[in-house]
PDB file of C-alpha atoms in Angstrom:
ATOM      1  CA  ASN J1258      50.550  -7.758  22.954  1.00 64.00           C
ATOM      2  CA  ARG J1259      49.256  -3.969  21.964  1.00 64.00           C
ATOM      3  CA  GLU J1260      52.506  -3.295  20.015  1.00 71.00           C
ATOM      4  CA  GLN J1261      52.132  -6.703  17.736  1.00 70.00           C
ATOM      5  CA  ASN J1262      48.707  -6.679  18.164  1.00 68.00           C
ATOM      6  CA  LYS J1263      48.362 -10.566  18.597  1.00 69.00           C
ATOM      7  CA  VAL J1264      47.246 -12.880  21.895  1.00 65.00           C
ATOM      8  CA  ILE J1265      50.807 -14.282  23.048  1.00 60.00           C
ATOM      9  CA  ASP J1266      51.051 -17.894  24.884  1.00 57.00           C
ATOM     10  CA  LEU J1267      53.256 -17.023  27.700  1.00 59.00           C
ATOM     11  CA  ALA J1268      53.053 -20.203  29.186  1.00 56.00           C
ATOM     12  CA  ALA J1269      55.670 -21.986  27.375  1.00 55.00           C
ATOM     13  CA  ARG J1270      58.848 -20.497  26.297  1.00 54.00           C
ATOM     14  CA  SER J1271      58.365 -22.427  23.087  1.00 53.00           C
ATOM     15  CA  THR J1272      55.916 -20.481  22.048  1.00 51.00           C
ATOM     16  CA  LEU J1273      57.044 -17.070  23.268  1.00 49.00           C
ATOM     17  CA  TRP J1274      56.733 -15.065  20.023  1.00 53.00           C
ATOM     18  CA  GLU J1275      54.155 -17.242  18.370  1.00 51.00           C
ATOM     19  CA  PRO J1276      50.909 -16.118  17.547  1.00 49.00           C
ATOM     20  CA  MET J1277      47.783 -17.869  19.596  1.00 61.00           C
ATOM     21  CA  ARG J1278      44.967 -17.436  16.838  1.00 69.00           C
ATOM     22  CA  ALA J1279      42.348 -19.840  18.616  1.00 72.00           C
ATOM     23  CA  ILE J1280      40.734 -16.837  20.298  1.00 76.00           C
ATOM     24  CA  PRO J1281      40.337 -14.738  16.902  1.00 81.00           C
ATOM     25  CA  LYS J1282      39.276 -17.619  15.405  1.00 84.00           C
ATOM     26  CA  ALA J1283      36.943 -18.738  17.853  1.00 86.00           C
ATOM     27  CA  SER J1284      35.435 -15.411  17.971  1.00 88.00           C
ATOM     28  CA  ARG J1285      34.420 -15.229  14.422  1.00 90.00           C
ATOM     29  CA  GLN J1286      32.869 -18.542  14.370  1.00 91.00           C
ATOM     30  CA  ILE J1287      30.409 -17.754  16.821  1.00 92.00           C
ATOM     31  CA  ARG J1288      29.794 -14.455  15.402  1.00 92.00           C
ATOM     32  CA  GLY J1289      28.995 -16.336  12.315  1.00 92.00           C
ATOM     33  CA  ILE J1290      26.687 -18.538  13.621  1.00 92.00           C
ATOM     34  CA  ALA J1291      24.766 -15.651  15.060  1.00 92.00           C
ATOM     35  CA  ASN J1292      24.278 -14.618  11.279  1.00 92.00           C
ATOM     36  CA  LEU J1293      23.250 -17.618  10.326  1.00 92.00           C
ATOM     37  CA  LEU J1294      20.349 -18.253  13.304  1.00 91.00           C
ATOM     38  CA  LEU J1295      19.207 -14.789  12.729  1.00 90.00           C
ATOM     39  CA  SER J1296      19.258 -14.867   8.825  1.00 89.00           C
ATOM     40  CA  GLN J1297      15.841 -15.896   8.116  1.00 85.00           C
ATOM     41  CA  ASP J1298      14.823 -12.530   9.720  1.00 83.00           C
ATOM     42  CA  PRO J1299      12.432 -14.042  12.675  1.00 82.00           C
ATOM     43  CA  THR J1300       9.093 -12.233  13.304  1.00 83.00           C
ATOM     44  CA  PRO J1301       6.516 -12.614  15.930  1.00 84.00           C
ATOM     45  CA  ILE J1302       3.283 -13.941  15.249  1.00 88.00           C
ATOM     46  CA  VAL J1303       0.151 -13.979  16.912  1.00 92.00           C
ATOM     47  CA  TYR J1304      -2.787 -17.302  16.136  1.00 93.00           C
ATOM     48  CA  PRO J1305      -6.081 -16.543  16.813  1.00 92.00           C
ATOM     49  CA  ASP J1306      -7.813 -18.709  20.018  1.00 90.00           C
ATOM     50  CA  LYS J1307      -9.113 -21.947  19.179  1.00 88.00           C
ATOM     51  CA  ILE J1308     -13.348 -21.219  19.387  1.00 86.00           C
ATOM     52  CA  ASN J1309     -15.433 -24.894  20.456  1.00 84.00           C
ATOM     53  CA  LYS J1310     -17.862 -25.207  18.539  1.00 81.00           C
ATOM     54  CA  ASN J1311     -19.725 -27.466  21.200  1.00 80.00           C
ATOM     55  CA  SER J1312     -20.616 -24.266  22.801  1.00 80.00           C
ATOM     56  CA  PHE J1313     -22.461 -23.372  20.121  1.00 81.00           C
ATOM     57  CA  ALA J1314     -26.066 -24.096  19.350  1.00 77.00           C
ATOM     58  CA  ASP J1315     -25.348 -23.664  15.849  1.00 79.00           C
ATOM     59  CA  PRO J1316     -21.921 -24.401  14.769  1.00 75.00           C
ATOM     60  CA  ASN J1317     -22.046 -23.042  11.137  1.00 79.00           C
ATOM     61  CA  GLY J1318     -24.496 -20.165  12.881  1.00 81.00           C
ATOM     62  CA  GLU J1319     -24.130 -16.113  12.434  1.00 84.00           C
ATOM     63  CA  GLU J1320     -23.275 -16.558  15.832  1.00 86.00           C
ATOM     64  CA  TYR J1321     -20.358 -18.871  15.337  1.00 86.00           C
ATOM     65  CA  LYS J1322     -19.215 -16.931  12.731  1.00 87.00           C
ATOM     66  CA  MET J1323     -19.064 -13.635  14.072  1.00 90.00           C
ATOM     67  CA  ALA J1324     -17.000 -15.592  17.211  1.00 89.00           C
ATOM     68  CA  ILE J1325     -14.625 -16.560  14.878  1.00 90.00           C
ATOM     69  CA  LYS J1326     -14.214 -12.910  12.905  1.00 92.00           C
ATOM     70  CA  LEU J1327     -13.481 -11.518  16.203  1.00 93.00           C
ATOM     71  CA  VAL J1328     -11.012 -13.610  17.380  1.00 93.00           C
ATOM     72  CA  LYS J1329      -9.114 -13.029  14.075  1.00 94.00           C
ATOM     73  CA  ASP J1330      -9.263  -9.183  14.045  1.00 94.00           C
ATOM     74  CA  TYR J1331      -7.990  -9.786  17.980  1.00 94.00           C
ATOM     75  CA  ALA J1332      -4.761 -11.588  16.613  1.00 94.00           C
ATOM     76  CA  LYS J1333      -4.219  -9.238  14.121  1.00 94.00           C
ATOM     77  CA  LYS J1334      -4.185  -5.907  15.890  1.00 94.00           C
ATOM     78  CA  ILE J1335      -1.953  -7.846  18.828  1.00 93.00           C
ATOM     79  CA  GLY J1336      -0.112  -9.179  15.894  1.00 92.00           C
ATOM     80  CA  HIS J1337       0.506  -5.757  13.932  1.00 92.00           C
ATOM     81  CA  TRP J1338       1.260  -4.091  17.274  1.00 90.00           C
ATOM     82  CA  LEU J1339       3.961  -6.692  18.575  1.00 90.00           C
ATOM     83  CA  GLY J1340       5.456  -6.591  14.472  1.00 89.00           C
ATOM     84  CA  GLU J1341       6.107  -2.742  15.514  1.00 90.00           C
ATOM     85  CA  GLU J1342       7.182  -2.419  18.872  1.00 88.00           C
ATOM     86  CA  TYR J1343       9.767  -5.375  17.290  1.00 89.00           C
ATOM     87  CA  LYS J1344      11.168  -2.980  14.846  1.00 89.00           C
ATOM     88  CA  ASN J1345      10.865   0.191  17.113  1.00 89.00           C
ATOM     89  CA  GLN J1346      12.858  -1.835  20.282  1.00 89.00           C
ATOM     90  CA  ASP J1347      15.600  -3.013  17.408  1.00 90.00           C
ATOM     91  CA  LEU J1348      14.697  -6.653  19.158  1.00 91.00           C
ATOM     92  CA  LEU J1349      16.843  -8.152  15.673  1.00 90.00           C
ATOM     93  CA  GLU J1350      20.012  -6.522  16.797  1.00 93.00           C
ATOM     94  CA  LYS J1351      19.152  -7.981  20.651  1.00 94.00           C
ATOM     95  CA  LEU J1352      18.828 -11.209  19.834  1.00 94.00           C
ATOM     96  CA  ALA J1353      22.202 -11.217  17.889  1.00 94.00           C
ATOM     97  CA  LEU J1354      23.375  -9.485  20.768  1.00 95.00           C
ATOM     98  CA  MET J1355      21.928 -12.475  23.022  1.00 96.00           C
ATOM     99  CA  VAL J1356      23.334 -15.060  20.459  1.00 95.00           C
ATOM    100  CA  ILE J1357      26.671 -13.860  20.861  1.00 96.00           C
ATOM    101  CA  LEU J1358      26.867 -13.366  24.417  1.00 96.00           C
ATOM    102  CA  THR J1359      25.556 -17.080  24.822  1.00 96.00           C
ATOM    103  CA  CYS J1360      27.949 -18.289  22.278  1.00 95.00           C
ATOM    104  CA  LYS J1361      30.863 -16.408  24.466  1.00 94.00           C
ATOM    105  CA  HIS J1362      29.382 -17.767  28.708  1.00 94.00           C
ATOM    106  CA  GLY J1363      26.920 -20.534  27.533  1.00 94.00           C
ATOM    107  CA  VAL J1364      23.879 -17.922  28.663  1.00 96.00           C
ATOM    108  CA  SER J1365      22.128 -14.474  28.194  1.00 97.00           C
ATOM    109  CA  TYR J1366      18.867 -13.078  29.233  1.00 97.00           C
ATOM    110  CA  MET J1367      16.239 -10.321  27.986  1.00 96.00           C
ATOM    111  CA  GLN J1368      14.080  -8.728  30.266  1.00 95.00           C
ATOM    112  CA  VAL J1369      10.831  -7.191  29.619  1.00 91.00           C
ATOM    113  CA  TRP J1370       9.613  -4.807  31.658  1.00 86.00           C
ATOM    114  CA  PRO J1371       6.963  -1.132  32.177  1.00 82.00           C
ATOM    115  CA  ASP J1372       9.624   1.531  32.379  1.00 77.00           C
ATOM    116  CA  ALA J1373       7.839   3.916  35.127  1.00 69.00           C
ATOM    117  CA  VAL J1374      10.166   6.870  34.365  1.00 68.00           C
ATOM    118  CA  GLU J1375       9.798   6.778  30.276  1.00 75.00           C
ATOM    119  CA  GLU J1376       5.981   5.526  30.612  1.00 79.00           C
ATOM    120  CA  ALA J1377       7.223   2.526  27.795  1.00 83.00           C
ATOM    121  CA  ILE J1378       7.283  -1.074  27.606  1.00 87.00           C
ATOM    122  CA  ARG J1379      11.393  -1.901  27.376  1.00 90.00           C
ATOM    123  CA  THR J1380      13.733  -4.910  26.685  1.00 93.00           C
ATOM    124  CA  GLN J1381      17.408  -5.148  27.366  1.00 94.00           C
ATOM    125  CA  VAL J1382      19.873  -7.926  26.890  1.00 96.00           C
ATOM    126  CA  TYR J1383      22.080  -9.150  30.093  1.00 96.00           C
ATOM    127  CA  ASP J1384      25.090 -11.853  29.714  1.00 95.00           C
ATOM    128  CA  ALA J1385      25.500 -14.240  32.777  1.00 95.00           C
ATOM    129  CA  PHE J1386      27.360 -11.622  34.461  1.00 95.00           C
ATOM    130  CA  ASP J1387      24.387  -9.183  35.222  1.00 95.00           C
ATOM    131  CA  ILE J1388      22.332 -12.124  36.335  1.00 96.00           C
ATOM    132  CA  TYR J1389      22.133 -13.856  39.351  1.00 96.00           C
ATOM    133  CA  LEU J1390      20.404 -17.117  40.049  1.00 96.00           C
ATOM    134  CA  ILE J1391      20.564 -21.405  40.942  1.00 96.00           C
ATOM    135  CA  GLY J1392      22.567 -21.896  37.783  1.00 93.00           C
ATOM    136  CA  SER J1393      22.326 -26.189  38.270  1.00 95.00           C
ATOM    137  CA  LEU J1394      18.778 -25.612  37.496  1.00 95.00           C
ATOM    138  CA  THR J1395      17.419 -26.565  34.131  1.00 95.00           C
ATOM    139  CA  GLU J1396      15.260 -23.590  33.881  1.00 96.00           C
ATOM    140  CA  ILE J1397      15.118 -19.942  35.179  1.00 96.00           C
ATOM    141  CA  TYR J1398      11.458 -20.181  36.075  1.00 96.00           C
ATOM    142  CA  ASP J1399      12.593 -23.066  39.026  1.00 95.00           C
ATOM    143  CA  SER J1400      15.196 -20.444  40.555  1.00 96.00           C
ATOM    144  CA  PRO J1401      13.763 -19.193  44.128  1.00 96.00           C
ATOM    145  CA  PHE J1402      15.368 -15.842  43.058  1.00 97.00           C
ATOM    146  CA  ILE J1403      16.489 -14.053  39.951  1.00 97.00           C
ATOM    147  CA  ILE J1404      18.665 -10.747  40.747  1.00 97.00           C
ATOM    148  CA  LYS J1405      19.487  -8.472  38.026  1.00 96.00           C
ATOM    149  CA  SER J1406      22.499  -6.018  38.857  1.00 95.00           C
ATOM    150  CA  SER J1407      23.340  -3.016  36.566  1.00 92.00           C
ATOM    151  CA  PRO J1408      24.725   0.281  36.741  1.00 92.00           C
ATOM    152  CA  GLN J1409      22.187   3.254  36.739  1.00 91.00           C
ATOM    153  CA  PHE J1410      22.739   6.430  36.710  1.00 91.00           C
ATOM    154  CA  VAL J1411      21.894   8.569  40.162  1.00 92.00           C
ATOM    155  CA  SER J1412      20.024  11.322  38.520  1.00 90.00           C
ATOM    156  CA  GLN J1413      17.819   8.493  36.713  1.00 89.00           C
ATOM    157  CA  ILE J1414      17.484   6.302  39.982  1.00 91.00           C
ATOM    158  CA  LYS J1415      16.682   9.324  41.682  1.00 90.00           C
ATOM    159  CA  ALA J1416      13.680  10.293  39.421  1.00 89.00           C
ATOM    160  CA  ASN J1417      11.871   7.187  39.276  1.00 86.00           C
ATOM    161  CA  GLU J1418       8.891   7.865  41.017  1.00 86.00           C
ATOM    162  CA  LEU J1419       8.164   4.447  42.193  1.00 86.00           C
ATOM    163  CA  PHE J1420      11.369   4.552  44.997  1.00 92.00           C
ATOM    164  CA  ASP J1421      10.899   5.352  48.208  1.00 91.00           C
ATOM    165  CA  SER J1422      11.786   9.239  48.560  1.00 90.00           C
ATOM    166  CA  GLU J1423      13.438   8.914  52.413  1.00 92.00           C
ATOM    167  CA  GLN J1424      15.433   6.651  51.531  1.00 93.00           C
ATOM    168  CA  LEU J1425      16.597   8.145  47.790  1.00 92.00           C
ATOM    169  CA  LYS J1426      18.252  10.611  50.150  1.00 91.00           C
ATOM    170  CA  LYS J1427      20.569   8.070  51.466  1.00 91.00           C
ATOM    171  CA  ILE J1428      22.361   6.893  48.336  1.00 92.00           C
ATOM    172  CA  SER J1429      25.332   7.949  47.036  1.00 89.00           C
ATOM    173  CA  PRO J1430      27.440   6.702  43.853  1.00 89.00           C
ATOM    174  CA  ASP J1431      29.829   4.035  43.696  1.00 87.00           C
ATOM    175  CA  ASN J1432      30.628   4.606  39.578  1.00 86.00           C
ATOM    176  CA  ARG J1433      31.091   0.980  39.547  1.00 87.00           C
ATOM    177  CA  LEU J1434      31.133  -0.525  35.556  1.00 87.00           C
ATOM    178  CA  ALA J1435      29.980  -3.821  36.956  1.00 89.00           C
ATOM    179  CA  SER J1436      28.798  -5.875  40.079  1.00 88.00           C
ATOM    180  CA  SER J1437      30.709  -9.025  39.101  1.00 89.00           C
ATOM    181  CA  GLU J1438      34.656  -8.664  39.943  1.00 88.00           C
ATOM    182  CA  ILE J1439      35.782 -10.187  36.699  1.00 88.00           C
ATOM    183  CA  LYS J1440      33.510  -8.204  34.648  1.00 89.00           C
ATOM    184  CA  GLU J1441      34.179  -5.081  36.448  1.00 89.00           C
ATOM    185  CA  ALA J1442      38.400  -5.838  35.646  1.00 87.00           C
ATOM    186  CA  TYR J1443      37.777  -6.278  32.157  1.00 86.00           C
ATOM    187  CA  MET J1444      35.796  -3.414  31.808  1.00 87.00           C
ATOM    188  CA  ARG J1445      37.972  -1.228  33.532  1.00 86.00           C
ATOM    189  CA  ALA J1446      40.934  -2.144  31.215  1.00 85.00           C
ATOM    190  CA  ARG J1447      38.591  -1.883  28.520  1.00 84.00           C
ATOM    191  CA  PHE J1448      37.184   1.294  28.890  1.00 81.00           C
ATOM    192  CA  GLY J1449      39.589   3.356  31.525  1.00 76.00           C
ATOM    193  CA  LYS J1450      38.740   4.735  35.251  1.00 69.00           C
ATOM    194  CA  GLU J1451      35.611   6.742  34.786  1.00 63.00           C
ATOM    195  CA  THR J1452      35.162  10.434  35.948  1.00 59.00           C
ATOM    196  CA  ASN J1453      33.439  11.483  39.076  1.00 59.00           C
ATOM    197  CA  VAL J1454      30.768  14.049  37.001  1.00 63.00           C
ATOM    198  CA  ASP J1455      27.826  14.772  38.509  1.00 64.00           C
ATOM    199  CA  GLN J1456      26.109  14.121  35.440  1.00 68.00           C
ATOM    200  CA  SER J1457      27.689  10.773  34.725  1.00 79.00           C
ATOM    201  CA  ALA J1458      27.631   9.747  38.083  1.00 87.00           C
ATOM    202  CA  THR J1459      26.326   5.544  38.466  1.00 90.00           C
ATOM    203  CA  LEU J1460      25.500   3.568  41.109  1.00 92.00           C
ATOM    204  CA  MET J1461      24.914  -0.380  41.155  1.00 93.00           C
ATOM    205  CA  LEU J1462      21.000  -0.776  40.730  1.00 94.00           C
ATOM    206  CA  LYS J1463      19.937  -4.080  42.483  1.00 95.00           C
ATOM    207  CA  GLU J1464      16.457  -5.546  41.330  1.00 95.00           C
ATOM    208  CA  ALA J1465      15.604  -8.835  42.709  1.00 96.00           C
ATOM    209  CA  PHE J1466      12.439 -11.392  42.041  1.00 97.00           C
ATOM    210  CA  ILE J1467      11.567 -13.522  44.701  1.00 96.00           C
ATOM    211  CA  LYS J1468       9.382 -16.470  44.271  1.00 96.00           C
ATOM    212  CA  GLU J1469       7.424 -16.477  47.556  1.00 94.00           C
ATOM    213  CA  TYR J1470       3.864 -18.756  47.847  1.00 94.00           C
ATOM    214  CA  VAL J1471       0.692 -16.900  49.632  1.00 92.00           C
ATOM    215  CA  GLY J1472       0.084 -18.015  53.229  1.00 91.00           C
ATOM    216  CA  ASP J1473      -0.137 -16.437  56.839  1.00 91.00           C
ATOM    217  CA  SER J1474       3.351 -14.914  56.739  1.00 90.00           C
ATOM    218  CA  ASN J1475       2.848 -12.696  53.703  1.00 90.00           C
ATOM    219  CA  ARG J1476      -0.895 -12.398  52.937  1.00 91.00           C
ATOM    220  CA  GLU J1477      -1.716  -9.633  55.391  1.00 91.00           C
ATOM    221  CA  ARG J1478       1.380  -7.269  54.004  1.00 92.00           C
ATOM    222  CA  ILE J1479       0.015  -8.323  50.636  1.00 92.00           C
ATOM    223  CA  ARG J1480      -3.492  -6.869  51.255  1.00 91.00           C
ATOM    224  CA  LEU J1481      -2.016  -3.364  52.807  1.00 91.00           C
ATOM    225  CA  GLN J1482      -0.799  -2.721  49.744  1.00 90.00           C
ATOM    226  CA  LYS J1483      -2.887  -0.491  47.150  1.00 88.00           C
ATOM    227  CA  ASN J1484      -2.942  -3.360  44.471  1.00 86.00           C
ATOM    228  CA  GLY J1485      -3.288  -6.032  46.855  1.00 87.00           C
ATOM    229  CA  GLY J1486      -6.319  -6.656  46.948  1.00 88.00           C
ATOM    230  CA  GLU J1487      -6.097  -7.264  42.958  1.00 88.00           C
ATOM    231  CA  ILE J1488      -2.833  -9.632  43.722  1.00 88.00           C
ATOM    232  CA  LEU J1489      -4.701 -12.011  46.399  1.00 90.00           C
ATOM    233  CA  LYS J1490      -8.136 -11.757  44.206  1.00 89.00           C
ATOM    234  CA  ALA J1491      -6.358 -14.125  41.334  1.00 82.00           C
ATOM    235  CA  LYS J1492      -4.805 -16.403  44.245  1.00 88.00           C
ATOM    236  CA  LYS J1493      -5.273 -18.779  47.038  1.00 88.00           C
ATOM    237  CA  ASP J1494      -3.013 -20.545  49.707  1.00 89.00           C
ATOM    238  CA  GLY J1495      -0.217 -21.889  48.316  1.00 91.00           C
ATOM    239  CA  ASP J1496      -0.496 -20.037  44.489  1.00 92.00           C
ATOM    240  CA  PRO J1497       3.042 -18.580  43.864  1.00 93.00           C
ATOM    241  CA  VAL J1498       3.167 -14.899  44.391  1.00 94.00           C
ATOM    242  CA  ILE J1499       6.179 -12.858  42.891  1.00 94.00           C
ATOM    243  CA  ARG J1500       8.161  -9.908  45.640  1.00 95.00           C
ATOM    244  CA  GLN J1501      10.329  -7.196  43.804  1.00 95.00           C
ATOM    245  CA  VAL J1502      13.172  -5.455  45.421  1.00 96.00           C
ATOM    246  CA  PHE J1503      15.165  -2.776  44.825  1.00 96.00           C
ATOM    247  CA  VAL J1504      18.371  -2.145  46.237  1.00 95.00           C
ATOM    248  CA  ALA J1505      21.127   0.337  45.514  1.00 93.00           C
ATOM    249  CA  GLY J1506      24.590   1.016  47.603  1.00 88.00           C
ATOM    250  CA  ASN J1507      23.402  -1.381  50.449  1.00 90.00           C
ATOM    251  CA  VAL J1508      19.852   1.166  50.517  1.00 93.00           C
ATOM    252  CA  TRP J1509      16.626  -0.507  50.145  1.00 93.00           C
ATOM    253  CA  LEU J1510      14.447   1.891  47.572  1.00 95.00           C
ATOM    254  CA  ARG J1511      11.434  -0.067  47.081  1.00 93.00           C
ATOM    255  CA  ASP J1512       9.579  -3.717  48.779  1.00 94.00           C
ATOM    256  CA  GLU J1513       6.287  -4.869  47.289  1.00 93.00           C
ATOM    257  CA  TYR J1514       4.429  -7.817  45.603  1.00 94.00           C
ATOM    258  CA  THR J1515       3.406  -7.704  42.228  1.00 91.00           C
ATOM    259  CA  ASN J1516       0.944  -9.910  40.211  1.00 89.00           C
ATOM    260  CA  LEU J1517       3.521 -11.136  37.575  1.00 89.00           C
ATOM    261  CA  PRO J1518       2.822 -14.372  36.824  1.00 89.00           C
ATOM    262  CA  ASP J1519       6.080 -15.398  36.773  1.00 92.00           C
ATOM    263  CA  TYR J1520       9.835 -13.579  36.069  1.00 95.00           C
ATOM    264  CA  PRO J1521       9.994 -11.124  33.687  1.00 94.00           C
ATOM    265  CA  PHE J1522      12.858 -12.879  31.815  1.00 96.00           C
ATOM    266  CA  VAL J1523      13.838 -15.390  28.989  1.00 96.00           C
ATOM    267  CA  ASP J1524      16.971 -17.104  28.769  1.00 96.00           C
ATOM    268  CA  PHE J1525      18.896 -18.175  25.442  1.00 96.00           C
ATOM    269  CA  ARG J1526      20.956 -21.502  25.432  1.00 95.00           C
ATOM    270  CA  MET J1527      22.637 -23.422  22.991  1.00 93.00           C
ATOM    271  CA  GLU J1528      21.783 -26.665  24.748  1.00 93.00           C
ATOM    272  CA  PRO J1529      19.434 -28.092  27.032  1.00 92.00           C
ATOM    273  CA  GLY J1530      20.369 -28.921  30.814  1.00 94.00           C
ATOM    274  CA  PRO J1531      22.255 -26.510  33.422  1.00 95.00           C
ATOM    275  CA  ILE J1532      21.760 -23.069  32.970  1.00 96.00           C
ATOM    276  CA  TYR J1533      25.219 -22.683  33.764  1.00 95.00           C
ATOM    277  CA  GLN J1534      26.779 -24.522  30.709  1.00 93.00           C
ATOM    278  CA  VAL J1535      30.385 -25.071  28.916  1.00 93.00           C
ATOM    279  CA  PRO J1536      29.575 -22.239  26.227  1.00 93.00           C
ATOM    280  CA  LEU J1537      30.056 -23.083  22.522  1.00 92.00           C
ATOM    281  CA  ILE J1538      33.651 -20.323  21.983  1.00 91.00           C
ATOM    282  CA  GLU J1539      35.119 -22.979  24.525  1.00 89.00           C
ATOM    283  CA  ARG J1540      34.180 -25.922  22.577  1.00 88.00           C
ATOM    284  CA  PHE J1541      35.750 -23.851  18.720  1.00 86.00           C
ATOM    285  CA  ILE J1542      39.299 -22.444  20.830  1.00 81.00           C
ATOM    286  CA  PRO J1543      40.789 -26.390  20.483  1.00 76.00           C
ATOM    287  CA  ALA J1544      39.704 -26.569  17.231  1.00 70.00           C
TER     288      ALA J1544
END
């Protein structure tokens, strides 16, 4: 009820004018949990690689000490770079958002990828409505595919040099706020109707990662890519290979194989078990 700023239960007449406080209370509870989980101020730590003493003729010699010094310096430099990147990308705030989204929906995701347009490594958090996979599995990396769907500015899509230039001519904006009908309806109610200004025109961009296996059906196609030799160099028949496909407005923009070892996503859940599970806020509401 917008006039009284209360959540009213219309299911029964006896509770018509009684405020239903369960949802606001549960909402505060999950934010308290997010504060508790991140109050320790987590920071990335890189440990040096272990050096096998038996591989040196003299375990106490200068050669062994030099190897120890090299791996320590290497880990220290990586740790320093990660620490700076952690601050620059506001990862603590993104982790807080992941915790809140997990409490609301049961699972949240973070993607880490190199941005071809901005020429930088980027991280972004997505909720359960933005990522499509098989939710009955217990690990996201066991899924045969992961599809990310999110609105992007049409100008940004056209600026991406990795996309097929001829295919880009076929796209047109749809100005949708989300791929999911539920999330779309929620965001329309919250943010209102978008104006169709050219500078702010958006289009749902779907990025699919499909896990295939090297064999007769795809080996030749991989080899014909620019980096195909590099991809096949480290793989033999039967090894998994990640195929990346971009689609916008039912128009494919890019379809190539990558040298990624696995999906560039990490998920966060409160409990082990199936990926799609009962969210924490649902357990708080009855209390």
